[in-house]
mmCIF file with all atom_site columns, C-alpha atoms in Angstrom:
data_model
loop_
_atom_site.group_PDB
_atom_site.id
_atom_site.type_symbol
_atom_site.label_atom_id
_atom_site.label_alt_id
_atom_site.label_comp_id
_atom_site.label_asym_id
_atom_site.label_entity_id
_atom_site.label_seq_id
_atom_site.pdbx_PDB_ins_code
_atom_site.Cartn_x
_atom_site.Cartn_y
_atom_site.Cartn_z
_atom_site.occupancy
_atom_site.B_iso_or_equiv
_atom_site.pdbx_formal_charge
_atom_site.auth_seq_id
_atom_site.auth_comp_id
_atom_site.auth_asym_id
_atom_site.auth_atom_id
_atom_site.pdbx_PDB_model_num
ATOM 1   C CA . MET Y 1 1   ? -29.518 -0.266  58.254 1.00 0.00 ? 26  MET Y CA 1
ATOM 2   C CA . ASN Y 1 2   ? -32.120 -2.844  59.373 1.00 0.00 ? 27  ASN Y CA 1
ATOM 3   C CA . SER Y 1 3   ? -35.084 -3.391  57.040 1.00 0.00 ? 28  SER Y CA 1
ATOM 4   C CA . ARG Y 1 4   ? -37.447 -3.822  60.002 1.00 0.00 ? 29  ARG Y CA 1
ATOM 5   C CA . ALA Y 1 5   ? -36.201 -0.377  61.280 1.00 0.00 ? 30  ALA Y CA 1
ATOM 6   C CA . ALA Y 1 6   ? -36.926 1.174   57.879 1.00 0.00 ? 31  ALA Y CA 1
ATOM 7   C CA . ASP Y 1 7   ? -40.387 -0.455  57.860 1.00 0.00 ? 32  ASP Y CA 1
ATOM 8   C CA . VAL Y 1 8   ? -41.063 0.960   61.309 1.00 0.00 ? 33  VAL Y CA 1
ATOM 9   C CA . VAL Y 1 9   ? -40.014 4.469   60.281 1.00 0.00 ? 34  VAL Y CA 1
ATOM 10  C CA . ARG Y 1 10  ? -42.099 4.245   57.120 1.00 0.00 ? 35  ARG Y CA 1
ATOM 11  C CA . LEU Y 1 11  ? -45.261 3.063   58.910 1.00 0.00 ? 36  LEU Y CA 1
ATOM 12  C CA . LEU Y 1 12  ? -44.826 5.611   61.717 1.00 0.00 ? 37  LEU Y CA 1
ATOM 13  C CA . THR Y 1 13  ? -44.377 8.363   59.092 1.00 0.00 ? 38  THR Y CA 1
ATOM 14  C CA . VAL Y 1 14  ? -47.503 7.321   57.135 1.00 0.00 ? 39  VAL Y CA 1
ATOM 15  C CA . LYS Y 1 15  ? -49.556 7.301   60.410 1.00 0.00 ? 40  LYS Y CA 1
ATOM 16  C CA . GLY Y 1 16  ? -48.079 10.556  61.702 1.00 0.00 ? 41  GLY Y CA 1
ATOM 17  C CA . GLU Y 1 17  ? -47.013 8.923   64.929 1.00 0.00 ? 42  GLU Y CA 1
ATOM 18  C CA . THR Y 1 18  ? -43.891 8.879   67.061 1.00 0.00 ? 43  THR Y CA 1
ATOM 19  C CA . LEU Y 1 19  ? -41.676 6.400   68.862 1.00 0.00 ? 44  LEU Y CA 1
ATOM 20  C CA . ALA Y 1 20  ? -39.589 6.330   72.041 1.00 0.00 ? 45  ALA Y CA 1
ATOM 21  C CA . VAL Y 1 21  ? -37.328 3.480   73.063 1.00 0.00 ? 46  VAL Y CA 1
ATOM 22  C CA . ALA Y 1 22  ? -36.255 2.085   76.459 1.00 0.00 ? 47  ALA Y CA 1
ATOM 23  C CA . GLU Y 1 23  ? -33.340 -0.296  76.434 1.00 0.00 ? 48  GLU Y CA 1
ATOM 24  C CA . SER Y 1 24  ? -31.450 -2.366  78.946 1.00 0.00 ? 49  SER Y CA 1
ATOM 25  C CA . LEU Y 1 25  ? -29.589 -5.430  77.549 1.00 0.00 ? 50  LEU Y CA 1
ATOM 26  C CA . THR Y 1 26  ? -29.418 -3.962  74.004 1.00 0.00 ? 51  THR Y CA 1
ATOM 27  C CA . GLY Y 1 27  ? -27.632 -0.819  75.301 1.00 0.00 ? 52  GLY Y CA 1
ATOM 28  C CA . GLY Y 1 28  ? -28.773 1.625   72.550 1.00 0.00 ? 53  GLY Y CA 1
ATOM 29  C CA . LEU Y 1 29  ? -28.795 -0.841  69.612 1.00 0.00 ? 54  LEU Y CA 1
ATOM 30  C CA . VAL Y 1 30  ? -32.547 -0.391  68.983 1.00 0.00 ? 55  VAL Y CA 1
ATOM 31  C CA . ALA Y 1 31  ? -32.165 3.421   68.916 1.00 0.00 ? 56  ALA Y CA 1
ATOM 32  C CA . ALA Y 1 32  ? -29.115 3.091   66.627 1.00 0.00 ? 57  ALA Y CA 1
ATOM 33  C CA . ASP Y 1 33  ? -31.085 0.917   64.111 1.00 0.00 ? 58  ASP Y CA 1
ATOM 34  C CA . ILE Y 1 34  ? -33.941 3.397   64.116 1.00 0.00 ? 59  ILE Y CA 1
ATOM 35  C CA . THR Y 1 35  ? -31.819 6.479   63.781 1.00 0.00 ? 60  THR Y CA 1
ATOM 36  C CA . GLY Y 1 36  ? -29.908 4.831   60.924 1.00 0.00 ? 61  GLY Y CA 1
ATOM 37  C CA . VAL Y 1 37  ? -32.919 5.199   58.736 1.00 0.00 ? 62  VAL Y CA 1
ATOM 38  C CA . PRO Y 1 38  ? -33.130 8.328   56.704 1.00 0.00 ? 63  PRO Y CA 1
ATOM 39  C CA . GLY Y 1 39  ? -36.108 10.402  57.773 1.00 0.00 ? 64  GLY Y CA 1
ATOM 40  C CA . ALA Y 1 40  ? -36.179 8.847   61.257 1.00 0.00 ? 65  ALA Y CA 1
ATOM 41  C CA . SER Y 1 41  ? -36.163 12.344  62.873 1.00 0.00 ? 66  SER Y CA 1
ATOM 42  C CA . LYS Y 1 42  ? -39.764 12.788  61.715 1.00 0.00 ? 67  LYS Y CA 1
ATOM 43  C CA . VAL Y 1 43  ? -40.859 9.956   63.984 1.00 0.00 ? 68  VAL Y CA 1
ATOM 44  C CA . PHE Y 1 44  ? -38.189 9.196   66.610 1.00 0.00 ? 69  PHE Y CA 1
ATOM 45  C CA . ARG Y 1 45  ? -38.522 11.113  69.971 1.00 0.00 ? 70  ARG Y CA 1
ATOM 46  C CA . GLY Y 1 46  ? -35.562 9.583   71.684 1.00 0.00 ? 71  GLY Y CA 1
ATOM 47  C CA . SER Y 1 47  ? -34.392 6.794   73.934 1.00 0.00 ? 72  SER Y CA 1
ATOM 48  C CA . VAL Y 1 48  ? -33.388 5.936   77.460 1.00 0.00 ? 73  VAL Y CA 1
ATOM 49  C CA . THR Y 1 49  ? -30.776 3.301   78.014 1.00 0.00 ? 74  THR Y CA 1
ATOM 50  C CA . ALA Y 1 50  ? -31.433 2.225   81.639 1.00 0.00 ? 75  ALA Y CA 1
ATOM 51  C CA . TYR Y 1 51  ? -28.840 -0.431  82.072 1.00 0.00 ? 76  TYR Y CA 1
ATOM 52  C CA . ALA Y 1 52  ? -28.694 -0.034  85.826 1.00 0.00 ? 77  ALA Y CA 1
ATOM 53  C CA . THR Y 1 53  ? -31.699 -1.386  87.630 1.00 0.00 ? 78  THR Y CA 1
ATOM 54  C CA . GLU Y 1 54  ? -32.403 1.736   89.753 1.00 0.00 ? 79  GLU Y CA 1
ATOM 55  C CA . LEU Y 1 55  ? -32.555 3.868   86.494 1.00 0.00 ? 80  LEU Y CA 1
ATOM 56  C CA . LYS Y 1 56  ? -35.469 1.727   85.433 1.00 0.00 ? 81  LYS Y CA 1
ATOM 57  C CA . HIS Y 1 57  ? -37.382 3.083   88.391 1.00 0.00 ? 82  HIS Y CA 1
ATOM 58  C CA . ARG Y 1 58  ? -35.970 6.618   88.492 1.00 0.00 ? 83  ARG Y CA 1
ATOM 59  C CA . LEU Y 1 59  ? -36.179 7.490   84.754 1.00 0.00 ? 84  LEU Y CA 1
ATOM 60  C CA . LEU Y 1 60  ? -38.876 5.103   83.495 1.00 0.00 ? 85  LEU Y CA 1
ATOM 61  C CA . GLY Y 1 61  ? -41.212 4.839   86.497 1.00 0.00 ? 86  GLY Y CA 1
ATOM 62  C CA . VAL Y 1 62  ? -40.947 1.076   86.831 1.00 0.00 ? 87  VAL Y CA 1
ATOM 63  C CA . ASP Y 1 63  ? -42.315 0.067   90.192 1.00 0.00 ? 88  ASP Y CA 1
ATOM 64  C CA . ALA Y 1 64  ? -39.508 -0.167  92.769 1.00 0.00 ? 89  ALA Y CA 1
ATOM 65  C CA . THR Y 1 65  ? -41.192 -3.065  94.625 1.00 0.00 ? 90  THR Y CA 1
ATOM 66  C CA . LEU Y 1 66  ? -41.558 -5.031  91.350 1.00 0.00 ? 91  LEU Y CA 1
ATOM 67  C CA . LEU Y 1 67  ? -37.842 -4.521  90.751 1.00 0.00 ? 92  LEU Y CA 1
ATOM 68  C CA . GLU Y 1 68  ? -36.885 -5.468  94.299 1.00 0.00 ? 93  GLU Y CA 1
ATOM 69  C CA . GLN Y 1 69  ? -39.044 -8.666  94.262 1.00 0.00 ? 94  GLN Y CA 1
ATOM 70  C CA . HIS Y 1 70  ? -38.480 -9.851  90.702 1.00 0.00 ? 95  HIS Y CA 1
ATOM 71  C CA . GLY Y 1 71  ? -35.398 -8.034  89.389 1.00 0.00 ? 96  GLY Y CA 1
ATOM 72  C CA . ALA Y 1 72  ? -35.054 -6.306  86.080 1.00 0.00 ? 97  ALA Y CA 1
ATOM 73  C CA . VAL Y 1 73  ? -35.597 -9.366  83.964 1.00 0.00 ? 98  VAL Y CA 1
ATOM 74  C CA . ASP Y 1 74  ? -39.336 -9.672  84.157 1.00 0.00 ? 99  ASP Y CA 1
ATOM 75  C CA . PRO Y 1 75  ? -42.252 -9.281  81.734 1.00 0.00 ? 100 PRO Y CA 1
ATOM 76  C CA . GLN Y 1 76  ? -43.885 -6.639  83.918 1.00 0.00 ? 101 GLN Y CA 1
ATOM 77  C CA . VAL Y 1 77  ? -40.648 -4.645  84.057 1.00 0.00 ? 102 VAL Y CA 1
ATOM 78  C CA . ALA Y 1 78  ? -40.544 -4.717  80.120 1.00 0.00 ? 103 ALA Y CA 1
ATOM 79  C CA . ALA Y 1 79  ? -44.154 -3.545  80.018 1.00 0.00 ? 104 ALA Y CA 1
ATOM 80  C CA . GLN Y 1 80  ? -43.581 -0.721  82.492 1.00 0.00 ? 105 GLN Y CA 1
ATOM 81  C CA . MET Y 1 81  ? -40.378 0.361   80.672 1.00 0.00 ? 106 MET Y CA 1
ATOM 82  C CA . ALA Y 1 82  ? -42.280 0.608   77.366 1.00 0.00 ? 107 ALA Y CA 1
ATOM 83  C CA . ALA Y 1 83  ? -45.118 2.567   78.946 1.00 0.00 ? 108 ALA Y CA 1
ATOM 84  C CA . GLY Y 1 84  ? -42.649 4.734   81.014 1.00 0.00 ? 109 GLY Y CA 1
ATOM 85  C CA . VAL Y 1 85  ? -40.548 5.826   78.057 1.00 0.00 ? 110 VAL Y CA 1
ATOM 86  C CA . ARG Y 1 86  ? -43.669 6.532   75.983 1.00 0.00 ? 111 ARG Y CA 1
ATOM 87  C CA . LYS Y 1 87  ? -44.933 8.830   78.763 1.00 0.00 ? 112 LYS Y CA 1
ATOM 88  C CA . ALA Y 1 88  ? -41.576 10.348  79.559 1.00 0.00 ? 113 ALA Y CA 1
ATOM 89  C CA . LEU Y 1 89  ? -40.735 11.283  75.990 1.00 0.00 ? 114 LEU Y CA 1
ATOM 90  C CA . GLY Y 1 90  ? -44.271 12.177  74.926 1.00 0.00 ? 115 GLY Y CA 1
ATOM 91  C CA . ALA Y 1 91  ? -44.485 9.473   72.085 1.00 0.00 ? 116 ALA Y CA 1
ATOM 92  C CA . ASP Y 1 92  ? -47.349 7.627   70.606 1.00 0.00 ? 117 ASP Y CA 1
ATOM 93  C CA . TRP Y 1 93  ? -45.497 4.311   70.928 1.00 0.00 ? 118 TRP Y CA 1
ATOM 94  C CA . GLY Y 1 94  ? -42.945 3.076   73.373 1.00 0.00 ? 119 GLY Y CA 1
ATOM 95  C CA . ILE Y 1 95  ? -40.878 -0.161  73.014 1.00 0.00 ? 120 ILE Y CA 1
ATOM 96  C CA . ALA Y 1 96  ? -38.534 -1.754  75.537 1.00 0.00 ? 121 ALA Y CA 1
ATOM 97  C CA . THR Y 1 97  ? -35.948 -4.558  75.893 1.00 0.00 ? 122 THR Y CA 1
ATOM 98  C CA . THR Y 1 98  ? -34.703 -6.208  79.102 1.00 0.00 ? 123 THR Y CA 1
ATOM 99  C CA . GLY Y 1 99  ? -32.996 -9.505  79.644 1.00 0.00 ? 124 GLY Y CA 1
ATOM 100 C CA . VAL Y 1 100 ? -29.799 -11.458 80.156 1.00 0.00 ? 125 VAL Y CA 1
ATOM 101 C CA . ALA Y 1 101 ? -27.195 -11.395 77.338 1.00 0.00 ? 126 ALA Y CA 1
ATOM 102 C CA . GLY Y 1 102 ? -24.550 -13.140 79.428 1.00 0.00 ? 127 GLY Y CA 1
ATOM 103 C CA . PRO Y 1 103 ? -22.126 -14.483 80.072 1.00 0.00 ? 128 PRO Y CA 1
ATOM 104 C CA . ASP Y 1 104 ? -23.740 -15.050 83.578 1.00 0.00 ? 129 ASP Y CA 1
ATOM 105 C CA . PRO Y 1 105 ? -27.246 -15.425 84.728 1.00 0.00 ? 130 PRO Y CA 1
ATOM 106 C CA . GLN Y 1 106 ? -29.010 -12.424 86.277 1.00 0.00 ? 131 GLN Y CA 1
ATOM 107 C CA . ASP Y 1 107 ? -31.908 -12.154 88.705 1.00 0.00 ? 132 ASP Y CA 1
ATOM 108 C CA . GLY Y 1 108 ? -32.390 -15.850 88.784 1.00 0.00 ? 133 GLY Y CA 1
ATOM 109 C CA . GLN Y 1 109 ? -32.836 -15.935 85.018 1.00 0.00 ? 134 GLN Y CA 1
ATOM 110 C CA . PRO Y 1 110 ? -30.581 -17.860 82.605 1.00 0.00 ? 135 PRO Y CA 1
ATOM 111 C CA . VAL Y 1 111 ? -28.627 -16.337 79.727 1.00 0.00 ? 136 VAL Y CA 1
ATOM 112 C CA . GLY Y 1 112 ? -30.854 -15.831 76.778 1.00 0.00 ? 137 GLY Y CA 1
ATOM 113 C CA . THR Y 1 113 ? -34.034 -14.959 78.684 1.00 0.00 ? 138 THR Y CA 1
ATOM 114 C CA . VAL Y 1 114 ? -35.332 -11.747 77.173 1.00 0.00 ? 139 VAL Y CA 1
ATOM 115 C CA . PHE Y 1 115 ? -38.537 -9.729  77.429 1.00 0.00 ? 140 PHE Y CA 1
ATOM 116 C CA . VAL Y 1 116 ? -39.554 -7.225  74.690 1.00 0.00 ? 141 VAL Y CA 1
ATOM 117 C CA . ALA Y 1 117 ? -42.534 -4.885  75.034 1.00 0.00 ? 142 ALA Y CA 1
ATOM 118 C CA . VAL Y 1 118 ? -44.510 -2.412  73.139 1.00 0.00 ? 143 VAL Y CA 1
ATOM 119 C CA . ASP Y 1 119 ? -46.889 0.200   74.481 1.00 0.00 ? 144 ASP Y CA 1
ATOM 120 C CA . GLY Y 1 120 ? -49.168 2.202   72.178 1.00 0.00 ? 145 GLY Y CA 1
ATOM 121 C CA . PRO Y 1 121 ? -52.492 3.826   71.660 1.00 0.00 ? 146 PRO Y CA 1
ATOM 122 C CA . VAL Y 1 122 ? -55.651 1.721   71.887 1.00 0.00 ? 147 VAL Y CA 1
ATOM 123 C CA . ARG Y 1 123 ? -57.183 1.564   68.499 1.00 0.00 ? 148 ARG Y CA 1
ATOM 124 C CA . PRO Y 1 124 ? -60.812 0.095   68.587 1.00 0.00 ? 149 PRO Y CA 1
ATOM 125 C CA . ASP Y 1 125 ? -61.200 0.370   64.852 1.00 0.00 ? 150 ASP Y CA 1
ATOM 126 C CA . SER Y 1 126 ? -58.128 -1.758  63.930 1.00 0.00 ? 151 SER Y CA 1
ATOM 127 C CA . GLY Y 1 127 ? -57.186 -5.335  64.596 1.00 0.00 ? 152 GLY Y CA 1
ATOM 128 C CA . SER Y 1 128 ? -54.616 -4.241  67.138 1.00 0.00 ? 153 SER Y CA 1
ATOM 129 C CA . ALA Y 1 129 ? -55.384 -4.396  70.810 1.00 0.00 ? 154 ALA Y CA 1
ATOM 130 C CA . GLY Y 1 130 ? -53.143 -1.395  71.423 1.00 0.00 ? 155 GLY Y CA 1
ATOM 131 C CA . GLY Y 1 131 ? -52.098 -0.724  75.003 1.00 0.00 ? 156 GLY Y CA 1
ATOM 132 C CA . GLY Y 1 132 ? -49.197 -2.895  76.053 1.00 0.00 ? 157 GLY Y CA 1
ATOM 133 C CA . LYS Y 1 133 ? -47.944 -6.253  74.880 1.00 0.00 ? 158 LYS Y CA 1
ATOM 134 C CA . VAL Y 1 134 ? -44.963 -8.269  76.042 1.00 0.00 ? 159 VAL Y CA 1
ATOM 135 C CA . GLU Y 1 135 ? -43.131 -11.131 74.438 1.00 0.00 ? 160 GLU Y CA 1
ATOM 136 C CA . ALA Y 1 136 ? -40.936 -13.685 76.372 1.00 0.00 ? 161 ALA Y CA 1
ATOM 137 C CA . LEU Y 1 137 ? -37.985 -14.934 74.352 1.00 0.00 ? 162 LEU Y CA 1
ATOM 138 C CA . ARG Y 1 138 ? -35.428 -17.679 75.112 1.00 0.00 ? 163 ARG Y CA 1
ATOM 139 C CA . LEU Y 1 139 ? -32.527 -17.049 72.818 1.00 0.00 ? 164 LEU Y CA 1
ATOM 140 C CA . ASN Y 1 140 ? -29.514 -19.076 72.052 1.00 0.00 ? 165 ASN Y CA 1
ATOM 141 C CA . GLY Y 1 141 ? -26.045 -17.889 71.059 1.00 0.00 ? 166 GLY Y CA 1
ATOM 142 C CA . GLY Y 1 142 ? -23.445 -15.620 72.470 1.00 0.00 ? 167 GLY Y CA 1
ATOM 143 C CA . ARG Y 1 143 ? -23.864 -12.154 73.979 1.00 0.00 ? 168 ARG Y CA 1
ATOM 144 C CA . ALA Y 1 144 ? -23.835 -10.325 70.517 1.00 0.00 ? 169 ALA Y CA 1
ATOM 145 C CA . GLU Y 1 145 ? -26.349 -12.734 68.965 1.00 0.00 ? 170 GLU Y CA 1
ATOM 146 C CA . ILE Y 1 146 ? -28.692 -12.464 71.889 1.00 0.00 ? 171 ILE Y CA 1
ATOM 147 C CA . ARG Y 1 147 ? -28.575 -8.664  71.797 1.00 0.00 ? 172 ARG Y CA 1
ATOM 148 C CA . MET Y 1 148 ? -29.042 -8.457  67.999 1.00 0.00 ? 173 MET Y CA 1
ATOM 149 C CA . GLU Y 1 149 ? -32.032 -10.898 68.063 1.00 0.00 ? 174 GLU Y CA 1
ATOM 150 C CA . SER Y 1 150 ? -33.522 -8.933  70.897 1.00 0.00 ? 175 SER Y CA 1
ATOM 151 C CA . VAL Y 1 151 ? -33.439 -5.774  68.628 1.00 0.00 ? 176 VAL Y CA 1
ATOM 152 C CA . ARG Y 1 152 ? -34.856 -7.741  65.807 1.00 0.00 ? 177 ARG Y CA 1
ATOM 153 C CA . SER Y 1 153 ? -37.672 -9.117  68.000 1.00 0.00 ? 178 SER Y CA 1
ATOM 154 C CA . VAL Y 1 154 ? -38.771 -5.819  69.482 1.00 0.00 ? 179 VAL Y CA 1
ATOM 155 C CA . LEU Y 1 155 ? -38.917 -4.253  66.087 1.00 0.00 ? 180 LEU Y CA 1
ATOM 156 C CA . ALA Y 1 156 ? -40.909 -7.100  64.727 1.00 0.00 ? 181 ALA Y CA 1
ATOM 157 C CA . LEU Y 1 157 ? -43.375 -6.888  67.702 1.00 0.00 ? 182 LEU Y CA 1
ATOM 158 C CA . LEU Y 1 158 ? -43.825 -3.124  67.050 1.00 0.00 ? 183 LEU Y CA 1
ATOM 159 C CA . LEU Y 1 159 ? -44.313 -3.803  63.327 1.00 0.00 ? 184 LEU Y CA 1
ATOM 160 C CA . ARG Y 1 160 ? -47.033 -6.238  64.077 1.00 0.00 ? 185 ARG Y CA 1
ATOM 161 C CA . GLU Y 1 161 ? -48.727 -3.709  66.372 1.00 0.00 ? 186 GLU Y CA 1
ATOM 162 C CA . LEU Y 1 162 ? -48.408 -0.929  63.752 1.00 0.00 ? 187 LEU Y CA 1
ATOM 163 C CA . ALA Y 1 163 ? -49.784 -3.171  61.134 1.00 0.00 ? 188 ALA Y CA 1
ATOM 164 C CA . GLY Y 1 164 ? -52.615 -4.342  63.350 1.00 0.00 ? 189 GLY Y CA 1
ATOM 165 C CA . GLU Y 1 165 ? -51.681 -7.948  62.825 1.00 0.00 ? 190 GLU Y CA 1
ATOM 166 C CA . ASP Y 1 166 ? -51.050 -10.330 65.695 1.00 0.00 ? 191 ASP Y CA 1
ATOM 167 C CA . SER Y 1 167 ? -51.395 -13.808 64.362 1.00 0.00 ? 192 SER Y CA 1
ATOM 168 C CA . GLY Y 1 168 ? -48.562 -15.197 66.511 1.00 0.00 ? 193 GLY Y CA 1
ATOM 169 C CA . ASN Y 1 169 ? -47.297 -17.544 63.801 1.00 0.00 ? 194 ASN Y CA 1
ATOM 170 C CA . GLU Y 1 170 ? -44.290 -15.364 63.013 1.00 0.00 ? 195 GLU Y CA 1
ATOM 171 C CA . ARG Y 1 171 ? -43.089 -15.511 66.596 1.00 0.00 ? 196 ARG Y CA 1
ATOM 172 C CA . ALA Y 1 172 ? -43.548 -19.215 66.737 1.00 0.00 ? 197 ALA Y CA 1
ATOM 173 C CA . GLN Y 1 173 ? -41.402 -19.615 63.668 1.00 0.00 ? 198 GLN Y CA 1
ATOM 174 C CA . ASP Y 1 174 ? -38.721 -17.196 64.910 1.00 0.00 ? 199 ASP Y CA 1
ATOM 175 C CA . THR Y 1 175 ? -38.362 -18.673 68.323 1.00 0.00 ? 200 THR Y CA 1
ATOM 176 C CA . GLU Y 1 176 ? -38.122 -22.196 66.934 1.00 0.00 ? 201 GLU Y CA 1
ATOM 177 C CA . ARG Y 1 177 ? -35.277 -21.160 64.610 1.00 0.00 ? 202 ARG Y CA 1
ATOM 178 C CA . ASN Y 1 178 ? -33.591 -19.461 67.658 1.00 0.00 ? 203 ASN Y CA 1
ATOM 179 C CA . GLY Y 1 179 ? -34.130 -22.258 70.014 1.00 0.00 ? 204 GLY Y CA 1
ATOM 180 C CA . GLY Y 1 180 ? -36.836 -20.363 72.004 1.00 0.00 ? 205 GLY Y CA 1
ATOM 181 C CA . PHE Y 1 181 ? -39.873 -21.456 73.890 1.00 0.00 ? 206 PHE Y CA 1
#
């Protein structure tokens, strides 16, 4: 069990809010981390693993023209996946992963290019902007390392939003350590 996943479940439980997950390159790993936490059923609505590009449009409502013009590895695609799964599964929060785990480039993007996104309620009284946020990652390593770091990164992004903190320093340190930009 991932401690970030446990923190996500704990914070969502305290807030009485729910989560839905949309995954591409992580292929269900985010959902597995969340559901590995005891008590996750109180907050986890479900997930959509939209590995095929057309499923991102059909199941998550990602704009077909955007997918056609930019491919699935794009920050707007990640944002629309997070918003789409949130709406489709009736959750307070939606998170998404899309990117290239390798071994070959995809959609003109090199291996290690990943976008993680969160979409949640706007909270004017908190430090969080709410709505949607996307982080671009450039990860090093093999396929397994890229996928696991993507899981860690999307959960870290959600935790920052849930806690109402968005200093950006944590991300800079993390991407430095992982060879990111």
